[in-house]
Coordinates of C-alpha atoms in Angstrom, one line a residue:
Chain A
X856 CA -0.3 -5.8 13.1
X857 CA -1.1 -4.0 17.1
X858 CA 0.9 -0.8 15.7
X859 CA -1.2 0.1 12.5
X860 CA -3.7 0.0 14.4
X861 CA -2.9 1.6 16.8
X862 CA -1.5 5.0 14.3
X863 CA -5.0 4.0 12.9
X864 CA -6.6 4.9 15.5
X865 CA -4.7 7.5 16.4
X866 CA -5.2 9.7 12.4
X867 CA -9.4 8.9 12.9
X868 CA -8.9 11.3 15.0
X869 CA -7.9 13.6 12.9
X870 CA -10.5 13.1 10.5
X871 CA -13.3 12.2 12.9
X872 CA -12.5 16.2 14.8
X873 CA -12.7 17.2 10.3
X874 CA -15.7 15.5 10.1
X875 CA -17.7 18.0 13.3
X876 CA -16.3 20.7 11.3
X877 CA -17.2 20.3 8.0
X878 CA -20.1 19.3 10.2
X879 CA -20.6 22.5 11.4
X880 CA -19.9 24.5 8.6
X881 CA -22.3 22.8 5.7
X882 CA -25.2 23.6 8.2
X883 CA -23.5 27.0 9.4
X884 CA -23.6 28.1 5.6
X885 CA -28.0 28.1 5.7
X886 CA -29.1 30.9 4.1
X887 CA -32.2 30.9 6.8
X888 CA -31.2 31.8 10.3
X889 CA -33.0 29.1 12.3
X890 CA -34.3 30.1 15.3
X891 CA -36.5 32.7 12.8
X892 CA -37.8 29.8 11.1
X893 CA -38.4 27.8 14.2
X894 CA -39.9 30.6 16.0
X895 CA -42.3 31.3 12.8
X896 CA -43.6 27.6 12.7
X897 CA -45.3 28.4 15.8
X898 CA -46.3 31.4 15.8
X899 CA -46.5 33.4 12.3
X900 CA -46.9 36.9 13.5
X901 CA -43.5 36.4 16.1
X902 CA -41.7 39.5 16.5
X903 CA -38.5 40.3 16.9
X904 CA -37.8 39.8 20.1
X905 CA -39.3 37.8 20.0
X906 CA -36.6 35.5 17.2
X907 CA -34.5 37.7 19.6
X908 CA -34.9 35.7 22.5
X909 CA -34.9 32.0 20.7
X910 CA -31.7 33.2 19.6
X911 CA -30.5 34.1 22.7
X912 CA -31.4 30.9 24.0
X913 CA -30.5 28.2 21.3
X914 CA -27.3 29.8 21.7
X915 CA -26.5 31.1 17.9
X916 CA -25.4 35.2 19.3
X917 CA -22.4 33.6 20.9
X918 CA -19.7 33.6 18.3
X919 CA -19.6 30.7 15.7
X920 CA -16.2 28.7 17.9
X921 CA -17.7 28.8 21.1
X922 CA -21.0 27.3 19.5
X923 CA -19.0 24.8 17.4
X924 CA -17.7 23.7 21.3
X925 CA -20.5 23.5 22.8
X926 CA -22.7 21.3 19.9
X927 CA -19.4 19.0 19.5
X928 CA -18.8 19.0 24.4
X929 CA -22.6 17.5 23.9
X930 CA -22.5 15.4 20.7
X931 CA -20.1 13.1 22.0
X932 CA -22.2 13.2 25.0
X933 CA -25.4 11.7 22.8
X934 CA -27.4 14.8 22.5
X935 CA -27.7 17.0 19.8
X936 CA -30.5 19.1 20.8
X937 CA -34.3 19.3 19.7
X938 CA -35.9 19.1 16.8
X939 CA -37.2 21.5 15.7
X940 CA -40.2 19.5 14.6
X941 CA -41.6 17.7 16.8
X942 CA -39.6 19.3 19.5
X943 CA -38.5 15.3 20.6
X944 CA -35.1 14.7 21.7
X945 CA -32.9 14.5 18.3
X946 CA -31.6 10.8 19.3
X947 CA -33.6 9.7 20.0
X948 CA -35.6 10.0 17.2
X949 CA -32.5 8.5 15.5
X950 CA -32.7 6.3 17.8
X951 CA -36.0 4.6 16.2
X952 CA -34.9 4.8 12.5
X953 CA -31.6 3.7 12.6
X954 CA -32.6 -0.8 13.7
X955 CA -34.8 -0.2 10.1
X956 CA -32.1 1.1 8.3
X957 CA -29.8 -1.8 9.6
X958 CA -32.2 -4.4 9.0
X959 CA -32.3 -2.8 6.1
X960 CA -28.5 -3.1 5.0
X961 CA -27.8 -5.5 6.7
X962 CA -30.7 -8.2 4.7
X963 CA -29.3 -5.8 0.6
X964 CA -25.2 -7.3 2.8
X965 CA -26.2 -10.6 2.6
X966 CA -28.6 -11.1 -0.3
X967 CA -25.2 -8.9 -2.5
X968 CA -22.9 -11.5 -0.7
X969 CA -25.4 -14.9 -1.7
X970 CA -25.1 -13.2 -4.9
X971 CA -21.2 -12.0 -5.1
X972 CA -19.5 -15.5 -4.5
X973 CA -20.7 -17.3 -5.7
X974 CA -21.1 -15.7 -9.3
X975 CA -18.2 -14.4 -10.0
X976 CA -16.3 -18.1 -9.5
X977 CA -18.3 -19.3 -11.6
X978 CA -18.0 -16.2 -14.2
X979 CA -14.2 -16.6 -13.5
X980 CA -14.3 -21.4 -14.2
X981 CA -16.5 -21.0 -16.7
X982 CA -14.7 -17.4 -19.2
X983 CA -16.1 -16.8 -22.1
X984 CA -18.9 -19.2 -21.3
X985 CA -22.9 -18.4 -22.2
X986 CA -23.0 -18.0 -19.1
X987 CA -20.4 -15.8 -18.2
X988 CA -21.1 -13.4 -20.6
X989 CA -25.0 -13.6 -20.2
X990 CA -23.7 -12.5 -16.6
X991 CA -21.8 -9.2 -17.8
X992 CA -24.4 -7.8 -19.8
X993 CA -26.8 -8.0 -16.6
X994 CA -24.2 -6.9 -14.7
X995 CA -23.5 -3.6 -17.0
X996 CA -27.1 -3.1 -16.3
X997 CA -27.3 -3.2 -13.1
X998 CA -24.2 -0.8 -12.7
X999 CA -25.9 1.5 -14.6
X1000 CA -29.2 1.6 -13.1
X1001 CA -30.9 4.0 -10.7
X1002 CA -31.8 2.5 -7.8
X1003 CA -35.3 4.8 -7.6
X1004 CA -36.3 3.6 -11.2
X1005 CA -35.3 0.2 -9.8
X1006 CA -37.4 0.3 -7.5
X1007 CA -40.7 0.9 -9.0
X1008 CA -40.2 -2.1 -11.4
X1009 CA -39.1 -4.3 -8.2
X1010 CA -42.5 -3.5 -7.0
X1011 CA -44.6 -3.5 -9.4
X1012 CA -43.5 -6.7 -10.8
X1013 CA -43.4 -8.5 -6.9
X1014 CA -46.5 -6.8 -5.9
X1015 CA -49.2 -6.8 -9.5
X1016 CA -47.5 -9.0 -11.8
X1017 CA -47.1 -12.1 -9.5
X1018 CA -49.3 -10.6 -6.5
X1019 CA -47.0 -11.7 -3.6
X1020 CA -46.8 -8.9 -1.6
X1021 CA -49.6 -6.5 0.0
X1022 CA -48.5 -3.0 -1.5
X1023 CA -50.5 -1.6 1.3
X1024 CA -47.9 -3.0 4.3
X1025 CA -44.9 -2.4 2.5
X1026 CA -43.0 -0.2 5.7
X1027 CA -43.1 -2.7 8.5
X1028 CA -40.3 -4.8 9.4
X1029 CA -41.0 -8.1 8.0
X1030 CA -41.6 -6.2 4.7
X1031 CA -37.4 -5.6 3.9
X1032 CA -37.3 -8.2 1.4
X1033 CA -38.0 -6.0 -1.5
X1034 CA -36.3 -2.5 -1.5
X1035 CA -33.0 -5.1 0.0
X1036 CA -33.6 -6.7 -3.1
X1037 CA -34.1 -2.8 -4.8
X1038 CA -30.3 -2.2 -3.4
X1039 CA -28.6 -4.9 -3.2
X1040 CA -29.0 -5.6 -6.8
X1041 CA -26.8 -2.3 -8.1
X1042 CA -24.2 -3.2 -5.7
X1043 CA -23.7 -7.0 -6.5
X1044 CA -23.4 -6.4 -10.1
X1045 CA -20.5 -3.8 -9.9
X1046 CA -18.3 -6.4 -7.0
X1047 CA -18.9 -9.7 -9.3
X1048 CA -17.2 -7.3 -12.2
X1049 CA -14.8 -6.7 -9.6
X1050 CA -13.8 -9.3 -7.6
X1051 CA -14.5 -11.7 -11.5
X1052 CA -11.9 -9.3 -12.9
X1053 CA -10.1 -9.6 -9.6
X1054 CA -9.5 -13.0 -10.0
X1055 CA -9.0 -14.1 -13.5
X1056 CA -5.8 -12.1 -13.2
X1057 CA -5.0 -13.8 -11.0
X1058 CA -5.4 -17.3 -12.7
X1059 CA -2.5 -16.3 -15.5
X1060 CA -0.3 -15.8 -11.5
X1061 CA 3.4 -18.8 -11.8
X1062 CA 1.9 -19.9 -8.4
X1063 CA -2.0 -20.9 -9.7
X1064 CA 0.2 -22.5 -13.5
X1065 CA 2.5 -25.2 -10.6
X1066 CA -0.6 -25.7 -8.6
X1067 CA -2.6 -27.1 -11.8
X1068 CA 0.9 -28.8 -12.7
X1069 CA 0.3 -30.4 -10.2
X1070 CA -2.8 -31.6 -10.8
X1071 CA -5.3 -29.9 -8.7
X1072 CA -8.4 -29.9 -9.7
X1073 CA -10.1 -27.1 -11.0
X1074 CA -12.8 -26.7 -9.3
X1075 CA -10.1 -26.9 -5.5
X1076 CA -7.1 -24.4 -7.7
X1077 CA -10.6 -21.7 -8.6
X1078 CA -11.9 -22.1 -4.2
X1079 CA -8.9 -22.2 -2.8
X1080 CA -5.6 -20.7 -5.5
X1081 CA -7.6 -18.3 -7.2
X1082 CA -10.5 -16.5 -5.5
X1083 CA -8.2 -16.5 -1.9
X1084 CA -5.7 -13.9 -3.3
X1085 CA -8.3 -11.6 -5.4
X1086 CA -10.0 -10.8 -2.1
X1087 CA -7.7 -8.2 -0.5
X1088 CA -9.5 -5.7 -2.9
X1089 CA -12.9 -6.4 -3.1
X1090 CA -13.1 -6.4 0.9
X1091 CA -11.3 -3.1 0.6
X1092 CA -14.2 -1.5 -1.5
X1093 CA -17.0 -4.1 0.2
X1094 CA -16.2 -1.1 3.7
X1095 CA -16.2 1.0 2.0
X1096 CA -20.4 -0.3 -0.1
X1097 CA -21.4 -0.6 3.7
X1098 CA -20.7 3.0 5.2
X1099 CA -22.1 3.7 1.4
X1100 CA -24.4 2.3 2.0
X1101 CA -26.4 2.9 5.8
X1102 CA -25.2 6.9 4.3
X1103 CA -27.3 6.1 0.9
X1104 CA -30.9 4.7 2.2
X1105 CA -32.3 7.9 1.2
X1106 CA -34.0 6.8 -3.0
X1107 CA -34.5 3.1 -1.4
X1108 CA -36.3 4.5 1.7
X1109 CA -38.6 7.1 -0.5
X1110 CA -38.8 4.5 -2.5
X1111 CA -40.8 2.1 -0.7
X1112 CA -41.6 4.3 2.7
X1113 CA -39.3 2.3 5.1
X1114 CA -38.7 4.1 8.3
X1115 CA -35.6 5.0 8.2
X1116 CA -32.4 7.8 8.6
X1117 CA -32.5 7.9 4.6
X1118 CA -35.9 8.6 4.8
X1119 CA -35.5 10.9 8.0
X1120 CA -32.5 13.1 7.3
X1121 CA -34.8 13.7 4.2
X1122 CA -37.8 15.0 5.6
X1123 CA -35.1 17.6 7.8
X1124 CA -33.6 18.1 4.8
X1125 CA -36.4 19.7 3.7
X1126 CA -37.9 21.0 6.6
X1127 CA -33.8 22.9 7.5
X1128 CA -34.4 20.7 10.7
X1129 CA -30.6 21.9 11.6
X1130 CA -29.8 19.8 14.4
X1131 CA -31.1 16.4 12.5
X1132 CA -29.1 17.2 9.8
X1133 CA -26.5 18.3 12.1
X1134 CA -26.6 14.6 14.0
X1135 CA -27.4 12.8 10.7
X1136 CA -23.7 14.0 9.4
X1137 CA -22.0 13.3 11.7
X1138 CA -22.6 9.7 12.9
X1139 CA -23.0 9.3 8.8
X1140 CA -19.4 9.5 9.0
X1141 CA -18.3 8.3 11.5
X1142 CA -19.8 5.6 10.0
X1143 CA -19.2 5.4 7.3
X1144 CA -15.0 5.9 8.6
X1145 CA -14.9 2.9 11.6
X1146 CA -16.2 0.7 8.5
X1147 CA -13.1 1.4 6.1
X1148 CA -11.2 0.9 9.7
X1149 CA -12.9 -3.2 9.9
X1150 CA -12.1 -3.3 6.5
X1151 CA -8.5 -2.2 6.0
X1152 CA -8.1 -5.1 9.8
X1153 CA -10.3 -8.2 7.8
X1154 CA -7.1 -7.9 4.9
X1155 CA -4.6 -7.7 7.1
X1156 CA -6.0 -11.1 9.1
X1157 CA -5.9 -12.3 5.4
X1158 CA -3.1 -11.6 3.7
X1159 CA -0.4 -10.9 5.8
X1160 CA 1.7 -9.3 3.0
X1161 CA -0.8 -5.8 2.7
X1162 CA 0.2 -5.1 6.4
X1163 CA 4.5 -5.8 5.4
X1164 CA 3.6 -3.8 2.2
X1165 CA 1.8 -0.9 4.5
X1166 CA 4.8 -0.8 7.0
X1167 CA 7.6 0.2 3.9
X1168 CA 5.2 3.4 3.2
X1169 CA 5.5 4.4 6.9
Chain B
X118 CA -5.7 5.0 -29.9
X119 CA -8.8 5.4 -32.1
X120 CA -7.5 2.9 -34.4
X121 CA -8.2 0.3 -31.4
X122 CA -11.5 1.9 -30.8
X123 CA -12.9 1.5 -33.6
X124 CA -11.7 -2.5 -33.5
X125 CA -13.5 -3.4 -30.5
X126 CA -17.0 -4.1 -30.8
X127 CA -17.5 -3.1 -27.2
X128 CA -16.4 0.5 -27.1
X129 CA -18.4 0.8 -31.4
X130 CA -21.2 0.0 -28.5
X131 CA -21.7 2.5 -26.4
X132 CA -20.4 5.5 -29.7
X133 CA -24.0 4.6 -30.3
X134 CA -25.4 4.8 -27.9
X135 CA -24.2 8.0 -26.8
X136 CA -24.3 9.0 -30.5
X137 CA -27.8 8.3 -30.6
X138 CA -28.0 10.5 -26.9
X139 CA -26.5 13.5 -27.7
X140 CA -28.1 13.5 -31.3
X141 CA -31.7 14.0 -30.1
X142 CA -30.4 16.8 -27.2
X143 CA -28.8 18.4 -29.8
X144 CA -31.8 18.2 -32.3
X145 CA -34.4 17.8 -29.6
X146 CA -36.8 20.8 -31.6
X147 CA -36.9 19.2 -34.1
X148 CA -37.7 15.2 -33.0
X149 CA -40.7 16.5 -31.6
X150 CA -44.3 16.9 -32.5
X151 CA -45.6 18.8 -29.2
X152 CA -45.5 21.7 -27.0
X153 CA -43.2 19.1 -23.7
X154 CA -44.0 21.8 -20.9
X155 CA -48.1 22.4 -22.2
X156 CA -50.7 19.5 -21.5
X157 CA -54.6 20.4 -21.7
X158 CA -55.9 18.4 -18.8
X159 CA -59.0 16.7 -21.2
X160 CA -56.1 14.9 -22.6
X161 CA -55.1 13.4 -19.6
X162 CA -52.8 9.1 -19.6
X163 CA -54.4 9.7 -23.8
X164 CA -52.7 5.9 -24.6
X165 CA -50.4 6.4 -27.9
X166 CA -51.9 7.6 -30.9
X167 CA -50.2 10.1 -34.0
X168 CA -50.7 12.6 -32.1
X169 CA -48.5 12.0 -29.1
X170 CA -46.8 7.8 -30.1
X171 CA -45.9 7.1 -26.9
X172 CA -49.8 9.0 -25.2
X173 CA -49.8 11.3 -22.8
X174 CA -49.1 12.4 -18.8
X175 CA -51.9 13.3 -15.5
X176 CA -51.3 16.9 -17.0
X177 CA -51.7 16.0 -20.4
X178 CA -48.9 16.4 -22.0
X179 CA -46.2 14.6 -24.4
X180 CA -45.1 10.8 -22.8
X181 CA -42.8 11.9 -26.2
X182 CA -41.6 15.3 -26.1
X183 CA -40.8 14.7 -22.6
X184 CA -38.4 12.2 -23.4
X185 CA -36.9 13.4 -26.1
X186 CA -36.7 16.9 -24.2
X187 CA -35.4 15.0 -20.9
X188 CA -31.9 13.7 -22.7
X189 CA -31.0 17.5 -23.4
X190 CA -31.9 18.3 -18.9
X191 CA -29.5 15.5 -18.4
X192 CA -27.0 15.6 -21.0
X193 CA -26.9 18.8 -20.6
X194 CA -27.0 19.3 -16.7
X195 CA -23.5 16.8 -16.5
X196 CA -21.4 17.7 -18.8
X197 CA -20.5 20.8 -17.9
X198 CA -20.1 19.6 -14.2
X199 CA -18.1 16.2 -16.1
X200 CA -15.7 19.7 -17.5
X201 CA -15.6 21.8 -13.7
X202 CA -15.3 18.3 -11.8
X203 CA -11.8 17.4 -13.7
X204 CA -10.3 20.6 -14.3
X205 CA -10.6 20.7 -10.3
X206 CA -9.8 17.4 -10.4
X207 CA -7.2 17.2 -13.1
X208 CA -4.9 20.5 -11.2
X209 CA -5.8 19.5 -7.5
X210 CA -4.2 16.5 -8.5
X211 CA -1.6 16.9 -10.8
X212 CA 0.2 19.3 -8.2
X213 CA -0.4 18.1 -5.4
X214 CA 1.4 14.4 -7.2
X215 CA 4.0 16.0 -8.5
X216 CA 5.3 18.5 -5.7
X217 CA 4.6 16.3 -2.4
X218 CA 5.7 17.2 0.7
X219 CA 3.9 19.5 2.7
X220 CA 1.3 20.8 -0.8
X221 CA 0.5 17.1 -1.0
X222 CA -0.2 16.0 2.5
X223 CA -2.5 19.7 3.0
X224 CA -4.5 18.5 -0.3
X225 CA -4.8 15.1 0.3
X226 CA -5.4 15.6 4.2
X227 CA -8.7 18.0 3.0
X228 CA -9.7 14.4 0.2
X229 CA -9.6 11.9 3.6
X230 CA -12.1 14.1 4.9
X231 CA -14.3 14.9 2.5
X232 CA -13.6 11.0 1.3
X233 CA -15.9 10.8 4.7
X234 CA -18.8 10.7 3.7
X235 CA -20.4 9.6 1.0
X236 CA -21.3 11.2 -2.2
X237 CA -24.8 11.2 -2.2
X238 CA -24.8 12.5 1.3
X239 CA -23.0 14.8 0.9
X240 CA -24.6 16.0 -1.8
X241 CA -28.2 15.4 0.3
X242 CA -27.1 17.8 2.6
X243 CA -25.4 20.8 1.0
X244 CA -28.6 20.8 -0.5
X245 CA -30.4 21.3 2.5
X246 CA -27.5 24.6 3.4
X247 CA -28.1 26.2 -0.2
X248 CA -31.7 24.8 -0.9
X249 CA -33.6 23.2 -4.0
X250 CA -33.1 23.3 -7.5
X251 CA -30.7 23.1 -9.9
X252 CA -27.8 25.9 -8.9
X253 CA -27.9 23.8 -5.2
X254 CA -27.9 20.5 -7.6
X255 CA -24.3 21.3 -9.7
X256 CA -22.7 22.0 -6.6
X257 CA -23.2 20.7 -4.9
X258 CA -22.3 17.6 -7.2
X259 CA -19.8 19.0 -7.9
X260 CA -18.2 19.6 -4.3
X261 CA -18.9 15.5 -3.6
X262 CA -17.1 14.0 -6.9
X263 CA -13.9 16.9 -7.3
X264 CA -12.1 14.1 -4.1
X265 CA -12.2 11.0 -5.6
X266 CA -10.7 11.9 -8.7
X267 CA -8.1 13.7 -7.6
X268 CA -7.2 11.2 -6.1
X269 CA -6.9 9.0 -9.0
X270 CA -5.1 11.2 -10.4
X271 CA -2.5 11.7 -8.3
X272 CA -1.2 8.4 -8.5
X273 CA -1.2 7.8 -11.5
X274 CA 0.8 11.3 -11.5
X275 CA 3.9 9.8 -9.0
X276 CA 3.8 6.4 -10.6
X277 CA 4.7 7.9 -13.5
X278 CA 7.4 11.4 -12.0
X279 CA 9.6 8.8 -11.2
X280 CA 9.7 7.2 -15.0
X281 CA 13.4 7.7 -16.7
X282 CA 11.5 9.8 -18.9
X283 CA 11.1 12.3 -16.7
X284 CA 14.2 11.7 -15.4
X285 CA 15.1 12.3 -18.8
X286 CA 13.3 15.2 -18.8
X287 CA 14.8 17.0 -15.6
X288 CA 18.7 16.9 -16.9
X289 CA 17.0 18.1 -20.6
X290 CA 16.3 21.1 -18.2
X291 CA 12.3 21.4 -18.3
X292 CA 10.7 23.4 -16.2
X293 CA 8.6 22.2 -14.0
X294 CA 5.7 23.5 -15.7
X295 CA 6.9 22.0 -18.4
X296 CA 7.8 18.7 -17.5
X297 CA 3.7 18.4 -15.7
X298 CA 1.9 20.3 -18.1
X299 CA 4.2 18.1 -21.8
X300 CA 5.1 15.5 -19.9
X301 CA 3.3 13.6 -17.5
X302 CA -0.4 15.5 -18.8
X303 CA -0.1 13.1 -21.9
X304 CA 0.9 10.7 -20.4
X305 CA -2.1 10.0 -18.3
X306 CA -4.4 11.9 -20.5
X307 CA -6.0 8.3 -21.4
X308 CA -6.9 6.9 -17.1
X309 CA -8.1 10.6 -17.2
X310 CA -10.6 10.3 -20.2
X311 CA -11.6 6.4 -18.6
X312 CA -13.4 8.6 -15.5
X313 CA -13.4 11.3 -17.5
X314 CA -16.6 8.4 -19.0
X315 CA -17.5 6.3 -16.7
X316 CA -17.7 10.0 -14.7
X317 CA -21.1 10.4 -16.8
X318 CA -22.8 7.9 -15.9
X319 CA -22.7 8.5 -12.0
X320 CA -23.7 12.2 -12.6
X321 CA -26.8 11.7 -14.7
X322 CA -27.9 9.3 -12.2
X323 CA -26.9 11.4 -9.1
X324 CA -28.8 14.3 -11.0
X325 CA -32.8 12.9 -11.8
X326 CA -32.1 10.9 -8.1
X327 CA -31.9 14.0 -7.1
X328 CA -35.3 15.0 -9.2
X329 CA -36.4 12.3 -8.3
X330 CA -36.9 13.1 -4.4
X331 CA -37.9 16.6 -5.4
X332 CA -34.4 18.4 -4.7
X333 CA -32.9 18.8 -8.0
X334 CA -34.2 20.5 -10.8
X335 CA -38.7 21.3 -10.9
X336 CA -40.7 18.5 -11.4
X337 CA -42.4 20.8 -14.0
X338 CA -39.3 20.1 -16.2
X339 CA -39.0 17.4 -18.2
X340 CA -35.1 15.6 -16.5
X341 CA -35.7 11.7 -16.7
X342 CA -35.2 11.6 -13.1
X343 CA -38.4 14.0 -12.4
X344 CA -40.9 12.8 -14.9
X345 CA -40.5 9.2 -12.1
X346 CA -40.5 11.5 -8.9
X347 CA -43.5 12.5 -10.4
X348 CA -45.3 9.5 -12.1
X349 CA -44.6 7.3 -8.9
X350 CA -48.3 8.2 -8.2
X351 CA -48.9 6.5 -10.3
X352 CA -47.7 3.2 -10.0
X353 CA -50.7 0.5 -10.1
X354 CA -52.7 2.3 -12.8
X355 CA -49.5 3.6 -14.8
X356 CA -47.2 2.1 -15.3
X357 CA -45.1 2.9 -18.2
X358 CA -44.7 6.8 -16.9
X359 CA -42.2 5.4 -14.5
X360 CA -40.3 2.8 -17.2
X361 CA -40.3 5.1 -19.7
X362 CA -38.6 7.9 -18.5
X363 CA -35.3 4.8 -16.3
X364 CA -35.2 3.2 -19.3
X365 CA -33.6 6.3 -21.7
X366 CA -31.9 6.7 -18.3
X367 CA -30.3 3.3 -18.6
X368 CA -29.9 3.4 -22.2
X369 CA -27.8 7.0 -21.6
X370 CA -25.5 5.1 -18.5
X371 CA -24.9 2.4 -20.4
X372 CA -23.4 3.7 -23.4
X373 CA -21.9 5.7 -21.9
X374 CA -20.3 2.8 -19.0
X375 CA -19.9 0.7 -22.2
X376 CA -17.3 3.0 -23.7
X377 CA -15.7 4.1 -20.8
X378 CA -14.9 0.3 -19.4
X379 CA -14.1 0.0 -23.5
X380 CA -11.3 2.2 -22.6
X381 CA -9.6 0.9 -20.3
X382 CA -9.9 -1.7 -20.9
X383 CA -7.3 -0.6 -25.4
X384 CA -5.3 1.3 -21.9
X385 CA -5.4 -1.3 -19.5
X386 CA -5.3 1.1 -16.7
X387 CA -6.6 -0.7 -13.1
X388 CA -9.7 -2.9 -13.0
X389 CA -12.4 -0.4 -10.5
X390 CA -13.5 2.7 -10.6
X391 CA -12.9 3.4 -6.6
X392 CA -8.9 1.7 -7.7
X393 CA -6.5 3.1 -6.9

């Protein structure tokens, strides 16, 4: 297992190098000149010399590979440069926004786990019952809705119909519940479908039939024998989902005016604030890769068989 | 196969929903009473009447006509994106899976790096680089999703190429190209069909999401996502402005998801979208 983790960490280095190159290229194909944009923002009638001086100051006159190494060297130290719009170091702004996003994702994850595990177990236990069919329809709707629309429906329902939320105060840390619910519903729906299908596939396996023959009651059977064996693919998927969630908060945060990373990135993109976009891409790439790695390690821990399979692949 | 689809209730419902949307998209000019782009300000926020079946929006434009034309935008943008991505994914997937070796390693390396970013983020950043608007959106979505499909097709190709009939074809003297396109392609076609059908829903949601954020199609156009984006100011006073377009997206995406899942059950190929 240690060997496998080491191997993964080693290949991780290459992926991370790829991530930095990729984010650097992405920000460099932008058709606008960032130094010109920066100078013009401060002084509309800036002269060509002023722009040229700014280009030198920002290092844009250097050859592209030198720019890349300077950027990576600084990024490793956590220095992503200053925001073009505010002049504050990007890392400071991100450090301010990140806890909001983490909280949103954390609460959403909690809701997802609370929904997914019991519901999919009940679906398997009472397969083709009214409950199962009902959940199937609900989850189909869940995976087919657009996040932003669901957000407004949830907002309207809680703020106007039920009148339990003060519409003006959302965006504060305490009001994480509504965006988290909106965020969780489609992902939970998708995961319920996957886990249910996985468990149903396991129900027909020989060891389950044997356990049934031994007289083990259905509820224990489903938890102890079916559920645990169905987890690995779901965990892999889940690791990916967490990465998606952290990077994909932009839409939810926009709907609920949540001051997290997604909104920050969105604003940076509209303003063409290159240092901020660069930092966002790099950090998200790293987060996504780490989430995947953690999911794999968790899988190996739960099911040593996956490790054997990996060794066979070598 | 077609017989099986006709006998599958889920597939039939999906097909009916899709047909309704397609019909609306094709015949939208006949189905509307008013110009979806022009409105008169003195007519703003009208209730439903015989002239405006669902009332008017904040600029006095007929909501019903805009919703009908919205089908055109969603389908008209999503299907070309789907086609282009599938062609790219198919070619790369089959070449990479069939030949293996160095080509496979390079292509898979590129895929792994691209997959280190969630698609939604690639689209966000690419739009930031390419500029807002329809072209930027289309190119970004294609770039962000082809890798996922290519990897699934590649796995399917690897499974097929080790089967006995391929060995038989090789003994028979078939060329690589013939094996790839005449023997393997028909056998992975059902998986590609599933990917396509489930992919449309995702693409439609992506288009409308970015249009909602104001990064996609022009906000004056009757695209469903853009309509929600413009109407968000009026959520408390006129919630129906948000409910209708969202419902249209839901209707369309459910249709494609139902069909895709039904085909997947019929061909019995895997259970998850990202399942390899």
